[in-house]
mmCIF file of C-alpha atoms in Angstrom:
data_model
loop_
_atom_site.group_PDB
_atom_site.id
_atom_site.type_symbol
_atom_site.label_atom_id
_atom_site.label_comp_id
_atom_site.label_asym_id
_atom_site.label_seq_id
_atom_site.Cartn_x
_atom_site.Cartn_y
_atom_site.Cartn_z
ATOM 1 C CA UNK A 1189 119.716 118.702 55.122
ATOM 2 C CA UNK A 1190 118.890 121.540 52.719
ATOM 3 C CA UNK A 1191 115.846 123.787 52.543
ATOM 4 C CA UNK A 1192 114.060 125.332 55.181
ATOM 5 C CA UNK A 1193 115.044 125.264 58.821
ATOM 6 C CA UNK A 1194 112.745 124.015 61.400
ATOM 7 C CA UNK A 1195 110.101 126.070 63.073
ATOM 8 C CA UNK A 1196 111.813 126.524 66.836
ATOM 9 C CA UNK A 1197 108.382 125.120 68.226
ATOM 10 C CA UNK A 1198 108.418 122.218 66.637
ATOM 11 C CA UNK A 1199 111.667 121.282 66.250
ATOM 12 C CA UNK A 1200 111.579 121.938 70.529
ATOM 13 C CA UNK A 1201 108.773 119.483 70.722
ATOM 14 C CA UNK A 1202 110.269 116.969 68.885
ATOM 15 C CA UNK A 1203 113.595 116.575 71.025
ATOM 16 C CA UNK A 1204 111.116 116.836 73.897
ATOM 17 C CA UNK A 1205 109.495 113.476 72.207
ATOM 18 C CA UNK A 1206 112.600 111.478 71.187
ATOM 19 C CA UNK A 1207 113.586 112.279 74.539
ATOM 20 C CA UNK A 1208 110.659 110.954 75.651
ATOM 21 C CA UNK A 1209 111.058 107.223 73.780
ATOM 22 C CA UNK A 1210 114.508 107.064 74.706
ATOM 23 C CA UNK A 1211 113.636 107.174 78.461
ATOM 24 C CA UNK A 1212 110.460 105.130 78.027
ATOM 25 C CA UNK A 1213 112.982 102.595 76.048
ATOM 26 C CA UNK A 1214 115.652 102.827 79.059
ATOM 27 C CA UNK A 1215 112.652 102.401 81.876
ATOM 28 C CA UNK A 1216 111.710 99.070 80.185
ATOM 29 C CA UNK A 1217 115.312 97.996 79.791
ATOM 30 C CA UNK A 1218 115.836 98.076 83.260
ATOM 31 C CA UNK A 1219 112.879 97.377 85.177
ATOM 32 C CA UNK A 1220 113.325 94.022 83.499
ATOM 33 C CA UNK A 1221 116.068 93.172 84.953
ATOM 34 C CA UNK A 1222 116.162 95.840 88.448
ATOM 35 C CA UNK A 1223 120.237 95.518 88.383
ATOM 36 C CA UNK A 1224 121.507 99.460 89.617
ATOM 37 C CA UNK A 1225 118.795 100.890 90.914
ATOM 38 C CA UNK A 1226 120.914 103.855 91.914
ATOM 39 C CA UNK A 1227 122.438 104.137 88.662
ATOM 40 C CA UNK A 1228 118.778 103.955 86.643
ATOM 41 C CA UNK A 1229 117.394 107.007 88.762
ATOM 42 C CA UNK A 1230 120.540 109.132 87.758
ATOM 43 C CA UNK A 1231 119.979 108.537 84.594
ATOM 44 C CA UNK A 1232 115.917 109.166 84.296
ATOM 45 C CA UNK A 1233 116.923 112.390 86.083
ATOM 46 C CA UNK A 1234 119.448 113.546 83.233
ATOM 47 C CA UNK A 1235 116.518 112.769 80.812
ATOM 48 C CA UNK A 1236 113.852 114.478 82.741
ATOM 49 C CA UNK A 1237 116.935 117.983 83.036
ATOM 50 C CA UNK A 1238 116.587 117.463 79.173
ATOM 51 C CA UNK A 1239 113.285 117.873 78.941
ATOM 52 C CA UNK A 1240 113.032 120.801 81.564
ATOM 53 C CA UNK A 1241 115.351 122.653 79.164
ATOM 54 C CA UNK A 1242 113.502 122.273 75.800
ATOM 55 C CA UNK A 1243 110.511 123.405 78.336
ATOM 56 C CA UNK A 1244 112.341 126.184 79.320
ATOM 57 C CA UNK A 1245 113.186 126.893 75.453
ATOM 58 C CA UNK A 1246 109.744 127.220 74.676
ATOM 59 C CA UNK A 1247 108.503 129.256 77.026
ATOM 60 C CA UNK A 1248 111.851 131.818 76.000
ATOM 61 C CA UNK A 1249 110.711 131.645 72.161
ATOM 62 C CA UNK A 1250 107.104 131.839 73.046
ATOM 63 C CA UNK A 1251 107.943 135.266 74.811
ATOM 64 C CA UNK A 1252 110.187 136.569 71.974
ATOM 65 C CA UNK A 1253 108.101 135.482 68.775
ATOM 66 C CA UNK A 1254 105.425 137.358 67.524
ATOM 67 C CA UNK A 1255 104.124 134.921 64.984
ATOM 68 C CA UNK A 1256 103.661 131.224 66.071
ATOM 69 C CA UNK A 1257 103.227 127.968 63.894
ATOM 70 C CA UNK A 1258 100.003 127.118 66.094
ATOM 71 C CA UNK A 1259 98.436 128.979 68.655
ATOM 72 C CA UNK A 1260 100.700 129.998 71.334
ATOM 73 C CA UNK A 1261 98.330 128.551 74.298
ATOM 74 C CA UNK A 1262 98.124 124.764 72.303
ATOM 75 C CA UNK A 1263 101.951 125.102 71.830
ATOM 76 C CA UNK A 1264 102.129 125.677 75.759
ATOM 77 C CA UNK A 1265 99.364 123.395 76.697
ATOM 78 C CA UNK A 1266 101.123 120.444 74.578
ATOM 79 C CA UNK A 1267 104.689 121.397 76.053
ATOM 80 C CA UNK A 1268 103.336 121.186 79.218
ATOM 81 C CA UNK A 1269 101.796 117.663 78.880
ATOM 82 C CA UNK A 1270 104.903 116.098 77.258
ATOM 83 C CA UNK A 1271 107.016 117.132 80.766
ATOM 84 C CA UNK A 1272 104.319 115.550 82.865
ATOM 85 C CA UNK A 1273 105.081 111.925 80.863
ATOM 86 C CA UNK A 1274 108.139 112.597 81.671
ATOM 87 C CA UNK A 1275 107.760 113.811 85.109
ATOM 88 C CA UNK A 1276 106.022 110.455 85.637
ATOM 89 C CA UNK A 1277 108.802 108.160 84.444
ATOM 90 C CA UNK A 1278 110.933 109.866 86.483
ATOM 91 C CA UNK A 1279 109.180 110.205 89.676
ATOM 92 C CA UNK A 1280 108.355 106.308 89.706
ATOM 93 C CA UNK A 1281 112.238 105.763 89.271
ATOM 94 C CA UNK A 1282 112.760 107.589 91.728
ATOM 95 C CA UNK A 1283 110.837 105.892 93.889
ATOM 96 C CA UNK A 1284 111.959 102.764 93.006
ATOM 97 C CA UNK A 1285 115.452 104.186 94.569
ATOM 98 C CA UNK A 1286 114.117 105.723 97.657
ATOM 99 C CA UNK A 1287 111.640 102.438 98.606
ATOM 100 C CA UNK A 1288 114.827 99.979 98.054
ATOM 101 C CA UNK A 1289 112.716 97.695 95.409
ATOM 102 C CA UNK A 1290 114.961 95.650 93.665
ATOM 103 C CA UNK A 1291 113.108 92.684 92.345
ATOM 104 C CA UNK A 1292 111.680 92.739 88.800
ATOM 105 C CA UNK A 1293 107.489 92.398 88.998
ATOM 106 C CA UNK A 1294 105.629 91.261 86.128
ATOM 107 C CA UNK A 1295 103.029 94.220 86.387
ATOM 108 C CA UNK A 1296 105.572 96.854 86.349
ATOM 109 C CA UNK A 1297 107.516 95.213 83.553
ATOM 110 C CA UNK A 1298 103.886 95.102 81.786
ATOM 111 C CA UNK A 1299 102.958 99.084 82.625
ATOM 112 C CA UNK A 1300 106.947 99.622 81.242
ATOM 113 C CA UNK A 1301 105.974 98.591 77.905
ATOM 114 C CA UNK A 1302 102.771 100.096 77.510
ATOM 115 C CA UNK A 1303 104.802 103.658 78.417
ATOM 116 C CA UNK A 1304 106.953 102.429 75.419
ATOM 117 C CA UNK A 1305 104.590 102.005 73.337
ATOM 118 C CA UNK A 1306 102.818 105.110 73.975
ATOM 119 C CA UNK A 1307 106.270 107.196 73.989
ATOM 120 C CA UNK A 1308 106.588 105.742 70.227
ATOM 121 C CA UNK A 1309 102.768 107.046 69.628
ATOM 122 C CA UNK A 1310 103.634 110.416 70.917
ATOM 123 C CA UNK A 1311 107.034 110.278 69.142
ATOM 124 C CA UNK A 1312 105.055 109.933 65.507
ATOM 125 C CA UNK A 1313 102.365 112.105 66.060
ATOM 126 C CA UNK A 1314 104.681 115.213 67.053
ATOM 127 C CA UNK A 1315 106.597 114.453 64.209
ATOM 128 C CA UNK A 1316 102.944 114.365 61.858
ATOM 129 C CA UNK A 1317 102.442 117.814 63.675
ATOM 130 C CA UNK A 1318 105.823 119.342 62.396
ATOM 131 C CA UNK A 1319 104.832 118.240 58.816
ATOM 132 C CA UNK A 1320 101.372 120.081 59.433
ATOM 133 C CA UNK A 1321 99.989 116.641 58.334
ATOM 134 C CA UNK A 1322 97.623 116.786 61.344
ATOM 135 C CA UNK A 1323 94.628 114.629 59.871
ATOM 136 C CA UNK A 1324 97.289 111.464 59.962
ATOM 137 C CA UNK A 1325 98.099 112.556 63.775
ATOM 138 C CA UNK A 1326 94.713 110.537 64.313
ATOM 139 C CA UNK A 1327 95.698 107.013 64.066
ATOM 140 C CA UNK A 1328 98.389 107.843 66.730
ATOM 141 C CA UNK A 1329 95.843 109.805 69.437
ATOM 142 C CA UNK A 1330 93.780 106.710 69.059
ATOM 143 C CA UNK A 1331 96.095 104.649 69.696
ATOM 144 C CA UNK A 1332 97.142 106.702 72.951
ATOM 145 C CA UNK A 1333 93.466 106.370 74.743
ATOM 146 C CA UNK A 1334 93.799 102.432 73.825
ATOM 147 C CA UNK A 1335 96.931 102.149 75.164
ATOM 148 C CA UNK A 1336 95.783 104.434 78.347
ATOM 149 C CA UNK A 1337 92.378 101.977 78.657
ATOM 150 C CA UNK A 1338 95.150 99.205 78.687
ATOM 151 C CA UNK A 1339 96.827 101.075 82.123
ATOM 152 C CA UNK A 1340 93.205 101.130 83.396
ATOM 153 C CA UNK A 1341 92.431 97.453 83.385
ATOM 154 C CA UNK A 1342 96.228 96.060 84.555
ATOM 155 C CA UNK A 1343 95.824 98.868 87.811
ATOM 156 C CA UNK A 1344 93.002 97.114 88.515
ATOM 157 C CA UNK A 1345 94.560 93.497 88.266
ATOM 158 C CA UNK A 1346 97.852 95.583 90.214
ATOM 159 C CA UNK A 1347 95.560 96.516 92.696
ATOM 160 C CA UNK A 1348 93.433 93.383 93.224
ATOM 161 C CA UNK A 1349 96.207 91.008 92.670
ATOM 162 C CA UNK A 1350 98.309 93.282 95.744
ATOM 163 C CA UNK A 1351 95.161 92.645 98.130
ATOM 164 C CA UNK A 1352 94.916 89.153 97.765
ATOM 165 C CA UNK A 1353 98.558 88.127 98.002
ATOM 166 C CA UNK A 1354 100.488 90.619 99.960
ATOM 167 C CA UNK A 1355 99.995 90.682 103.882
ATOM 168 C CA UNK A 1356 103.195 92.708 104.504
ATOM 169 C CA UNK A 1357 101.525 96.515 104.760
ATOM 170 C CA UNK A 1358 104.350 98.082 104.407
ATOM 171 C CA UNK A 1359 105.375 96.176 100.580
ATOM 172 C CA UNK A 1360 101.698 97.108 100.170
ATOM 173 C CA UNK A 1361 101.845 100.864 100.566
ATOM 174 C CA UNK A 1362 105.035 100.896 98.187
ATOM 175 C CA UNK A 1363 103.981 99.205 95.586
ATOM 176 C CA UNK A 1364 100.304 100.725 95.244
ATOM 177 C CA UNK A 1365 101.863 103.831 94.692
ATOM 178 C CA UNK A 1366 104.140 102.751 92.281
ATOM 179 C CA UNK A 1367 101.631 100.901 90.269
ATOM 180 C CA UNK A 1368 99.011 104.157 90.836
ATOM 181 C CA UNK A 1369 101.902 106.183 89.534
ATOM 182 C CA UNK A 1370 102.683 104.050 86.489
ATOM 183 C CA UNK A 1371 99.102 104.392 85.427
ATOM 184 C CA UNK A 1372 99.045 107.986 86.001
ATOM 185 C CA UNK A 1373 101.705 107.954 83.448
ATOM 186 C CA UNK A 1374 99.668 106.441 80.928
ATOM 187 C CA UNK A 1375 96.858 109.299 81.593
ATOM 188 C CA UNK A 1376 99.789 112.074 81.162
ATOM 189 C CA UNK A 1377 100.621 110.260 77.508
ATOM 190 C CA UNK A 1378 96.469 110.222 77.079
ATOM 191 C CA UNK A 1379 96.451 113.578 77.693
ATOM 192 C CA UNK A 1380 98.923 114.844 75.000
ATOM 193 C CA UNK A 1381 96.858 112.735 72.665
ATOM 194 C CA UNK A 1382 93.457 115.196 73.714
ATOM 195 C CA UNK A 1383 95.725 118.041 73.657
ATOM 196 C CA UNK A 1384 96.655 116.668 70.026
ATOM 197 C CA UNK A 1385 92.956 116.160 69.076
ATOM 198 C CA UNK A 1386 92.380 119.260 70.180
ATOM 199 C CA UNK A 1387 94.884 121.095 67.816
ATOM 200 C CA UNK A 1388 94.019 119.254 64.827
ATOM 201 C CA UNK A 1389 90.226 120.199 65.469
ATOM 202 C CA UNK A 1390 91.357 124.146 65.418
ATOM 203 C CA UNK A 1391 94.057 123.667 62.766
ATOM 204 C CA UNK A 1392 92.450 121.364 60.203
#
């Protein structure tokens, strides 16, 4: 490619995003189907390394550039955000690993592919930001706070469903958690779409 190389910032938060979708995509591959658990949580870790090091790339620029794209706290603030998504992906694989689950469950399958689909959100709309096209970011932050109202309402079928059914406390305590953490995710991807919002409000 020709022309002008990428602003450091945003080509940083980009590879943070596609890192993103390609873990979301690889979380909803394999909770599908549960086969190596072990395997799955080595793998979420080498994605969330990745992101700690375009984190850690950011913060290095951000100390060594005088002049940034956007302001240097939304560049931060947004950095910060896109590790949490992450963070949460990875800490529910891990716990997957440490709690020995190894049946597939519908609900988790369900919360797996509204992380995908909110990884592909985030994935455009840091893209839109790179371009400086921030008015078209919109579509994509409103589609984030659907996609988080859609974690709301399937924690509460989680929960209620986990109540009814399950008598066994200790299956009970595990998968709470996981399902709380799942939609904890979805708020982390909800909040990169207000930190978004945010920037297009000061930018635009």
């Amino acid at each position: 490619m020709r022309g002008k190389k990428k602003d450091i910032f945003f080509q940083t938060l980009e590879n943070m995003a596609d890192t993103i979708v390609h873990s979301a995509d690889y979380f909803a591959q394999q909770v599908s189907e549960f086969k190596d658990v072990d395997q799955f949580a080595k793998k979420m870790k080498e994605f969330e390394s990745t992101c700690d090091s375009y984190t850690h790339t950011i913060i290095v620029e951000l100390n060594k550039t005088f002049i940034t794209p956007i302001e240097r706290d939304d560049i931060m603030n947004l950095t910060t955000t896109l590790d949490d998504v992450m963070d949460g992906l990875e800490a529910t694989t891990s716990r997957f690993f440490m709690y020995h689950l190894s049946e597939p469950d519908e609900h988790i399958v369900h919360f797996a592919e509204i992380l995908r689909n909110s990884a592909y959100e985030i994935q455009k709309a840091i893209h839109l930001l790179s371009q400086k096209k921030l008015l078209a970011i919109r579509e994509h932050t409103i589609r984030l706070n659907d996609l988080e109202n859609q974690g709301d309402e399937l924690l509460r079928i989680c929960i209620n469903e986990l109540f009814a059914k399950v008598t066994d406390p200790i299956v009970l305590i595990k998968k709470k958690e996981i399902y709380e953490r799942l939609e904890t995710t979805t708020d982390a991807c909800e909040h990169v779409a207000n930190m978004l919002e945010s920037i297009i409000m000061r930018n635009s």
